[in-house]
């Protein structure tokens, strides 16, 4: 498929805001698999993620960057969708390892989700099983460049093509209901 | 002139508060043998949160966030900052402590308004911890107010001269420093916002600009609390001397917090109601009987 040249539609304020967003990414790591093991070394003194302005955040509301670290079962996909929809725009998704690209070693299991980007808009994949911290930091700097150029527009694609994503989610999960037990 | 002075205090609190927080993050990183973020990282974080599109949780949440920020800004206006006294004659210790509660109660109301159970637990812990550190702090400051026969902060500042209260009331200063650690929510008294345990407590449902406003509120609150300590115990001073003293106290607090683990909430209150409270009563005994150096 040829790459389509996109026209930069952002205003001046959006460009400034994107500069800020790229330099202060708070991440939420959804630890579904072995990818979570690679994150502590990239946070702590060996690779020190904080010098790029990144840090772990406790809840989806506060986070900008969503790391899906490993393979997804249908059960965890439901939680991943809830979590993604709780995050505030603009939000970015990184898929870790080959599990999120093509299902990894569990590709033929009845309960495994093989391609993440049919359900959520993924901005960047890190290939590998599992990627080393060097690869992770490389991906983060790449994502920062993409945000600055306005290419990391997964959250816009999700809003525009919501029907399509919703259809795929419903086909795999049966139903997606968010219970709000405090405000009903 | 009053408007200019108030603006001066707010700009000082905004710029130096965020800068010193950035320096604190750098120091913590160096203690952990990391390189650490840039010194202006907190400015980027603040403006980034303000640029996002957030979610509200009803009008009581919005009102609580505004009330928290407004209450803290109101109390900060009364704190003497490096020779700038915005309201001369009204910089009373009790006025400031009274106005502080508006901010805390605003935060409690707004955060409980989100309906998230972690937020309720966090707020309950914050108020419990407040019960812990306020008692020894008030007893120790009370003995000092008794000694000077005034509760005006500028009067206490000018009465110190070159002879700091840190040396006149050494035990009281120690108690105030321990209480300061709890007021700032730094380790080992970090139970209200424990990120790994109760998902950052009161901040659990905050997105985008609400997070930014609460971060700003936290910065102003830290600035007001450390400024009070510098005014009362280190003699205030001119603008840059004041900021230097502020930086020394802040670095000390950050260094203590970067090497300590977290108390459980009942351990924290038990600690405050045994060791610092006994020390505070020793200070009262010494002050009343004239043992002031």
Coordinates of C-alpha atoms in Angstrom, one line a residue:
Chain A
X1 CA 0.0 0.0 0.0
X2 CA 1.4 3.4 -0.9
X3 CA 1.8 5.9 1.9
X4 CA -0.6 8.8 1.5
X5 CA 0.9 12.2 2.1
X6 CA -1.1 13.9 4.8
X7 CA -1.6 17.7 5.0
X8 CA -0.9 19.2 8.4
X9 CA -4.2 20.7 9.5
X10 CA -3.1 21.8 13.0
X11 CA -3.2 25.4 14.1
X12 CA -0.4 27.2 15.9
X13 CA -1.8 26.4 19.4
X14 CA -2.2 22.7 18.5
X15 CA 1.5 22.7 17.3
X16 CA 2.7 24.2 20.6
X17 CA 0.4 21.8 22.5
X18 CA 1.9 18.9 20.6
X19 CA 5.4 20.0 21.5
X20 CA 4.4 20.0 25.2
X21 CA 2.6 16.6 24.8
X22 CA 5.6 15.0 23.3
X23 CA 7.9 16.2 26.1
X24 CA 5.7 15.1 28.9
X25 CA 4.1 11.7 28.3
X26 CA 2.6 10.0 31.3
X27 CA 2.1 6.3 30.6
X28 CA -0.2 3.7 31.7
X29 CA 1.1 0.2 31.3
X30 CA -1.5 -2.5 31.0
X31 CA 0.5 -5.5 32.1
X32 CA -1.1 -8.3 30.1
X33 CA 2.0 -10.3 29.5
X34 CA 5.8 -10.6 29.6
X35 CA 6.3 -7.0 28.2
X36 CA 5.8 -5.6 31.7
X37 CA 9.1 -7.1 32.8
X38 CA 11.0 -4.9 30.4
X39 CA 9.5 -1.7 31.8
X40 CA 11.2 -1.5 35.2
X41 CA 14.7 -1.5 33.7
X42 CA 13.7 1.2 31.3
X43 CA 12.3 3.3 34.2
X44 CA 15.1 2.9 36.7
X45 CA 18.7 4.0 36.7
X46 CA 20.0 1.9 33.8
X47 CA 17.9 3.5 31.0
X48 CA 16.1 6.3 33.0
X49 CA 12.9 7.1 31.2
X50 CA 12.2 10.2 33.3
X51 CA 14.9 12.2 31.5
X52 CA 12.6 12.1 28.5
X53 CA 9.8 13.5 30.6
X54 CA 8.0 10.2 30.9
X55 CA 6.7 8.5 34.0
X56 CA 4.3 5.9 35.1
X57 CA 0.9 7.1 36.1
X58 CA -1.6 5.3 38.4
X59 CA -4.9 5.7 36.5
X60 CA -6.1 5.9 32.9
X61 CA -7.6 9.3 33.6
X62 CA -4.2 10.9 34.2
X63 CA -2.3 9.0 31.4
X64 CA -1.5 10.0 27.9
X65 CA 0.2 6.9 26.6
X66 CA -1.3 3.4 26.8
X67 CA 1.1 0.5 26.7
X68 CA -0.4 -2.8 25.8
X69 CA 2.4 -5.1 27.0
X70 CA 1.9 -8.5 25.6
X71 CA -0.8 -10.8 24.3
X72 CA -4.5 -10.2 24.7
X73 CA -7.2 -12.6 25.5
X74 CA -10.8 -11.8 24.9
X75 CA -11.2 -11.3 28.6
X76 CA -8.4 -8.7 28.8
X77 CA -9.5 -7.0 25.6
X78 CA -12.7 -5.9 27.3
X79 CA -10.7 -4.2 30.1
X80 CA -8.3 -2.7 27.6
X81 CA -11.2 -1.1 25.7
X82 CA -12.7 0.2 29.0
X83 CA -9.3 1.6 29.9
X84 CA -8.7 3.2 26.6
X85 CA -12.1 4.9 26.5
X86 CA -11.5 6.3 30.0
X87 CA -8.4 8.2 28.9
X88 CA -8.5 11.8 28.0
X89 CA -7.9 13.0 24.4
X90 CA -5.3 13.2 22.9
X91 CA -4.1 9.7 23.8
X92 CA -1.6 7.3 22.2
X93 CA -1.3 3.6 22.1
X94 CA 1.9 1.4 21.8
X95 CA 1.6 -2.3 21.1
X96 CA 4.4 -4.3 22.6
X97 CA 5.9 -7.4 21.0
X98 CA 4.7 -9.7 18.3
X99 CA 1.6 -10.7 20.3
X100 CA -0.2 -7.5 19.6
X101 CA 0.8 -7.6 15.9
X102 CA -0.1 -11.2 14.9
X103 CA -0.9 -13.1 18.0
X104 CA 2.6 -14.3 18.8
X105 CA 3.1 -17.9 19.9
X106 CA -0.6 -18.2 21.0
X107 CA -1.9 -17.2 17.5
X108 CA -4.1 -20.3 17.1
X109 CA -5.7 -20.2 20.6
X110 CA -9.5 -19.8 20.7
X111 CA -9.3 -17.0 23.2
X112 CA -6.4 -14.9 21.8
X113 CA -6.8 -11.6 20.0
X114 CA -4.4 -11.7 17.1
X115 CA -4.5 -8.1 15.7
X116 CA -4.8 -5.3 18.2
X117 CA -5.4 -2.5 15.7
X118 CA -8.7 -3.9 14.6
X119 CA -10.0 -3.0 18.1
X120 CA -8.0 0.1 19.1
X121 CA -6.0 2.6 16.9
X122 CA -2.4 1.7 17.5
X123 CA 0.1 4.5 16.9
X124 CA 3.3 2.4 17.1
X125 CA 4.3 -1.3 17.3
X126 CA 7.5 -2.6 18.9
X127 CA 8.3 -5.9 17.2
X128 CA 10.2 -8.6 19.1
X129 CA 9.5 -11.2 21.7
X130 CA 10.1 -9.4 24.0
X131 CA 11.7 -6.0 22.9
X132 CA 14.7 -5.0 24.9
X133 CA 14.7 -1.7 26.8
X134 CA 16.8 -0.1 24.1
X135 CA 14.0 -0.9 21.6
X136 CA 11.4 0.5 23.9
X137 CA 13.3 3.8 24.4
X138 CA 13.9 3.9 20.6
X139 CA 10.1 3.5 20.1
X140 CA 9.4 6.3 22.6
X141 CA 11.6 8.8 20.9
X142 CA 10.0 7.8 17.6
X143 CA 6.6 8.4 19.1
X144 CA 7.7 11.8 20.3
X145 CA 8.8 12.7 16.7
X146 CA 5.5 11.5 15.4
X147 CA 3.5 13.6 17.9
X148 CA 5.6 16.7 17.0
X149 CA 4.9 16.1 13.3
X150 CA 1.2 15.5 14.0
X151 CA 1.4 11.9 12.8
X152 CA 0.3 10.2 16.0
X153 CA -3.4 10.7 15.4
X154 CA -4.8 7.4 16.6
X155 CA -7.3 9.1 18.9
X156 CA -8.7 11.1 15.9
X157 CA -9.0 8.0 13.9
X158 CA -10.8 6.3 16.7
X159 CA -13.4 9.1 17.0
X160 CA -13.9 9.3 13.2
X161 CA -14.2 5.5 12.6
X162 CA -15.9 4.7 15.9
X163 CA -18.6 2.6 14.2
X164 CA -16.0 0.3 12.6
X165 CA -14.0 -0.2 15.8
X166 CA -17.2 -0.8 17.7
X167 CA -18.4 -3.4 15.2
X168 CA -15.1 -5.3 15.5
X169 CA -15.2 -5.1 19.3
X170 CA -18.8 -6.4 19.4
X171 CA -17.9 -9.3 17.0
X172 CA -15.2 -10.5 19.4
X173 CA -16.8 -9.7 22.7
X174 CA -20.5 -10.1 22.2
X175 CA -21.3 -6.8 24.0
X176 CA -19.3 -3.9 25.5
X177 CA -21.2 -2.4 28.4
X178 CA -19.6 0.1 30.8
X179 CA -21.3 -0.1 34.1
X180 CA -21.3 3.2 36.0
X181 CA -22.4 2.0 39.4
X182 CA -21.9 5.4 41.2
X183 CA -23.9 7.7 38.9
X184 CA -26.9 5.7 38.0
Chain B
X1 CA 0.2 48.7 45.6
X2 CA -1.5 45.8 47.4
X3 CA -2.5 44.3 44.0
X4 CA 1.2 44.5 42.8
X5 CA 2.4 42.8 46.0
X6 CA -0.2 40.0 45.7
X7 CA 0.8 39.5 42.1
X8 CA 4.4 39.4 43.2
X9 CA 3.7 36.7 45.7
X10 CA 1.7 34.6 43.2
X11 CA 4.3 35.0 40.4
X12 CA 7.1 34.0 42.9
X13 CA 5.1 31.0 44.1
X14 CA 4.3 30.0 40.5
X15 CA 7.8 30.3 39.0
X16 CA 10.0 29.3 42.0
X17 CA 7.5 26.8 43.3
X18 CA 7.5 24.8 40.0
X19 CA 11.3 25.4 39.5
X20 CA 12.1 24.0 42.9
X21 CA 9.8 21.1 42.4
X22 CA 11.8 20.3 39.2
X23 CA 15.0 20.6 41.2
X24 CA 13.6 18.3 43.8
X25 CA 12.8 15.7 41.0
X26 CA 16.4 16.0 39.8
X27 CA 17.8 15.5 43.3
X28 CA 15.6 12.4 43.8
X29 CA 16.8 11.1 40.5
X30 CA 20.5 11.7 41.5
X31 CA 19.9 9.9 44.8
X32 CA 18.6 6.9 42.8
X33 CA 21.7 7.3 40.4
X34 CA 19.5 8.4 37.5
X35 CA 20.0 11.4 35.3
X36 CA 16.6 12.9 36.0
X37 CA 14.2 15.2 34.1
X38 CA 15.0 18.8 33.0
X39 CA 14.5 21.5 35.7
X40 CA 11.6 22.9 33.8
X41 CA 9.8 19.6 33.4
X42 CA 7.0 20.6 35.8
X43 CA 6.1 23.6 33.6
X44 CA 5.8 21.3 30.6
X45 CA 3.7 18.9 32.7
X46 CA 1.4 21.7 33.9
X47 CA 0.8 23.3 30.5
X48 CA 0.4 19.9 28.9
X49 CA -2.4 18.9 31.3
X50 CA -4.1 22.2 30.6
X51 CA -4.0 21.5 26.8
X52 CA -5.9 18.2 27.0
X53 CA -9.6 17.5 26.7
X54 CA -10.7 16.2 30.1
X55 CA -13.8 14.7 31.7
X56 CA -15.9 16.3 34.4
X57 CA -17.8 14.3 37.0
X58 CA -20.7 16.7 37.8
X59 CA -20.8 20.3 39.1
X60 CA -19.8 19.4 42.6
X61 CA -16.5 18.1 41.3
X62 CA -15.9 21.3 39.2
X63 CA -16.8 23.4 42.2
X64 CA -14.5 21.4 44.5
X65 CA -11.5 21.8 42.3
X66 CA -12.1 25.6 42.0
X67 CA -12.7 25.9 45.7
X68 CA -9.4 24.0 46.5
X69 CA -7.3 26.2 44.2
X70 CA -9.1 29.4 45.4
X71 CA -8.7 28.6 49.1
X72 CA -5.0 28.0 48.7
X73 CA -4.5 31.1 46.6
X74 CA -6.4 33.1 49.3
X75 CA -4.2 31.8 52.1
X76 CA -1.0 32.2 50.1
X77 CA -1.9 36.0 49.7
X78 CA -1.4 36.4 53.5
X79 CA 1.9 34.7 53.8
X80 CA 4.9 37.0 53.9
X81 CA 7.3 36.1 51.1
X82 CA 10.8 37.5 51.3
X83 CA 9.9 41.0 52.6
X84 CA 6.7 41.2 50.5
X85 CA 3.8 41.5 52.9
X86 CA 0.6 42.0 50.9
X87 CA -1.7 42.8 53.8
X88 CA 0.3 44.4 56.6
X89 CA -1.2 43.9 60.0
X90 CA -3.3 41.0 58.7
X91 CA -0.6 38.3 58.2
X92 CA -1.8 36.5 61.3
X93 CA -0.8 32.9 61.9
X94 CA -4.4 31.9 62.7
X95 CA -5.8 33.6 59.6
X96 CA -3.5 31.5 57.4
X97 CA -4.2 28.2 59.2
X98 CA -7.9 29.0 59.0
X99 CA -7.9 29.7 55.3
X100 CA -5.8 26.5 54.6
X101 CA -8.8 24.4 55.6
X102 CA -10.9 25.9 52.8
X103 CA -8.5 24.5 50.3
X104 CA -8.4 21.1 52.0
X105 CA -12.1 20.8 52.3
X106 CA -12.6 21.9 48.7
X107 CA -10.4 19.2 47.6
X108 CA -12.1 16.6 49.8
X109 CA -15.5 17.7 48.5
X110 CA -14.6 17.7 44.8
X111 CA -12.7 14.4 45.0
X112 CA -15.5 12.6 46.9
X113 CA -17.8 14.0 44.2
X114 CA -16.1 11.8 41.6
X115 CA -17.7 8.8 43.3
X116 CA -14.5 6.7 43.1
X117 CA -13.8 4.6 46.2
X118 CA -10.0 5.2 46.0
X119 CA -10.6 8.9 46.1
X120 CA -12.7 8.6 49.3
X121 CA -10.0 6.4 50.9
X122 CA -7.4 9.0 49.9
X123 CA -9.3 11.9 51.3
X124 CA -10.1 10.0 54.5
X125 CA -6.4 9.3 54.9
X126 CA -5.4 12.9 54.2
X127 CA -7.8 14.2 56.8
X128 CA -6.6 11.5 59.3
X129 CA -3.0 12.5 58.7
X130 CA -3.9 16.1 59.1
X131 CA -5.2 15.2 62.6
X132 CA -1.8 13.7 63.3
X133 CA 0.5 16.5 62.3
X134 CA -1.6 19.5 63.2
X135 CA -1.5 18.8 67.0
X136 CA 2.2 18.7 67.6
X137 CA 2.7 21.6 65.1
X138 CA 0.1 23.8 66.8
X139 CA 1.6 23.0 70.3
X140 CA 5.1 23.9 69.2
X141 CA 4.1 27.1 67.3
X142 CA 1.8 28.0 70.2
X143 CA 4.6 28.1 72.6
X144 CA 6.5 30.4 70.3
X145 CA 3.4 32.7 69.9
X146 CA 3.2 32.7 73.7
X147 CA 6.8 33.8 74.0
X148 CA 6.5 36.7 71.6
X149 CA 3.0 37.6 72.8
X150 CA 1.9 38.1 69.2
X151 CA 0.6 35.9 66.4
X152 CA 1.6 38.3 63.6
X153 CA 4.2 36.6 61.4
X154 CA 6.0 39.8 60.4
X155 CA 6.3 40.8 64.0
X156 CA 7.9 37.4 64.8
X157 CA 10.2 37.8 61.7
X158 CA 11.4 41.2 62.8
X159 CA 11.7 40.2 66.5
X160 CA 14.2 37.4 65.5
X161 CA 16.8 39.8 64.0
X162 CA 19.9 37.8 63.2
X163 CA 19.1 35.4 66.0
X164 CA 16.9 32.7 64.4
X165 CA 14.1 30.9 66.2
X166 CA 15.8 27.7 64.9
X167 CA 18.4 28.2 67.7
X168 CA 16.0 29.8 70.2
X169 CA 13.5 27.0 70.0
X170 CA 15.5 24.0 68.6
X171 CA 13.1 21.3 69.8
X172 CA 10.1 23.3 68.4
X173 CA 11.9 23.7 65.1
X174 CA 12.5 19.9 64.9
X175 CA 8.8 19.2 65.6
X176 CA 7.8 21.7 63.0
X177 CA 10.1 20.1 60.4
X178 CA 8.7 16.6 61.1
X179 CA 5.2 18.1 60.8
X180 CA 6.2 19.8 57.6
X181 CA 7.1 16.5 56.1
X182 CA 3.6 15.3 56.7
X183 CA 2.0 18.6 55.4
X184 CA 3.9 18.3 52.2
X185 CA 2.8 14.7 51.8
X186 CA 6.3 13.5 51.4
X187 CA 7.6 10.1 52.5
X188 CA 7.3 8.6 55.1
X189 CA 3.9 10.3 55.4
X190 CA 2.8 9.7 51.8
X191 CA -0.1 7.4 52.6
X192 CA -2.9 9.7 51.2
X193 CA -1.5 9.7 47.7
X194 CA 0.2 6.2 47.6
X195 CA 0.2 5.6 43.8
X196 CA 0.9 1.9 43.9
X197 CA -1.5 1.2 46.7
X198 CA -4.6 3.3 46.2
X199 CA -3.9 4.6 42.7
X200 CA -2.9 8.1 43.8
X201 CA -5.8 8.5 46.1
X202 CA -7.7 11.8 45.7
X203 CA -6.3 12.3 42.2
X204 CA -7.6 9.0 40.9
X205 CA -10.3 10.4 38.6
X206 CA -8.6 13.7 37.6
X207 CA -8.0 14.2 33.9
X208 CA -6.5 17.0 31.9
X209 CA -7.1 20.5 33.2
X210 CA -8.5 19.3 36.6
X211 CA -5.2 17.5 37.1
X212 CA -3.3 20.7 36.1
X213 CA -5.3 22.9 38.5
X214 CA -4.7 20.4 41.4
X215 CA -1.0 20.3 40.5
X216 CA -0.9 24.1 40.7
X217 CA -2.8 24.0 44.0
X218 CA -0.3 21.5 45.3
X219 CA 2.6 23.8 44.3
X220 CA 1.0 26.8 46.0
X221 CA 0.3 24.8 49.1
X222 CA 3.9 23.6 49.3
X223 CA 5.1 27.1 48.8
X224 CA 2.9 28.5 51.5
X225 CA 3.8 25.8 54.0
X226 CA 7.6 26.0 53.5
X227 CA 7.4 29.8 53.5
X228 CA 5.7 29.7 56.9
X229 CA 8.5 27.5 58.2
X230 CA 11.1 29.9 56.8
X231 CA 9.4 33.0 58.2
X232 CA 8.8 31.5 61.6
X233 CA 12.1 29.7 62.2
X234 CA 14.7 31.0 59.8
X235 CA 13.9 34.7 60.1
X236 CA 12.5 35.4 56.6
X237 CA 14.9 37.9 55.1
X238 CA 15.1 39.8 51.8
X239 CA 13.8 38.4 48.6
X240 CA 16.8 36.3 47.5
X241 CA 17.9 35.4 51.0
X242 CA 14.4 34.1 51.5
X243 CA 14.5 32.0 48.4
X244 CA 17.9 30.6 49.4
X245 CA 16.6 29.5 52.8
X246 CA 13.5 28.1 51.1
X247 CA 15.7 26.1 48.7
X248 CA 17.7 24.7 51.7
X249 CA 14.6 23.6 53.5
X250 CA 13.1 22.1 50.3
X251 CA 16.2 20.1 49.5
X252 CA 16.3 18.8 53.0
X253 CA 12.7 17.6 52.8
X254 CA 13.3 16.0 49.4
X255 CA 16.5 14.3 50.6
X256 CA 14.6 12.8 53.6
X257 CA 11.7 11.7 51.4
X258 CA 13.9 10.1 48.8
X259 CA 15.5 7.6 51.1
X260 CA 12.5 6.6 53.2
X261 CA 9.6 4.1 52.7
X262 CA 6.0 4.7 53.5
X263 CA 4.2 4.6 56.9
X264 CA 0.8 3.0 57.1
X265 CA -1.7 5.7 58.1
X266 CA -2.2 4.4 61.7
X267 CA 1.6 4.1 62.1
X268 CA 1.9 7.7 60.9
X269 CA -0.7 9.0 63.4
X270 CA 0.7 6.9 66.2
X271 CA 4.2 8.3 65.4
X272 CA 2.9 11.9 65.4
X273 CA 1.0 11.4 68.7
X274 CA 4.0 9.9 70.5
X275 CA 7.4 11.3 69.6
X276 CA 6.7 14.8 68.2
X277 CA 4.0 15.6 70.6
X278 CA 6.2 14.7 73.6
X279 CA 9.0 16.9 72.1
X280 CA 6.4 19.7 71.6
X281 CA 5.4 19.5 75.3
X282 CA 9.1 19.6 76.3
X283 CA 9.4 22.8 74.2
X284 CA 6.3 24.3 75.9
X285 CA 7.8 23.5 79.3
X286 CA 11.1 25.1 78.4
X287 CA 9.4 28.2 77.0
X288 CA 7.1 28.7 79.9
X289 CA 9.9 28.4 82.4
X290 CA 12.2 30.7 80.5
X291 CA 14.7 28.3 78.9
X292 CA 14.9 30.2 75.6
X293 CA 18.4 30.5 74.2

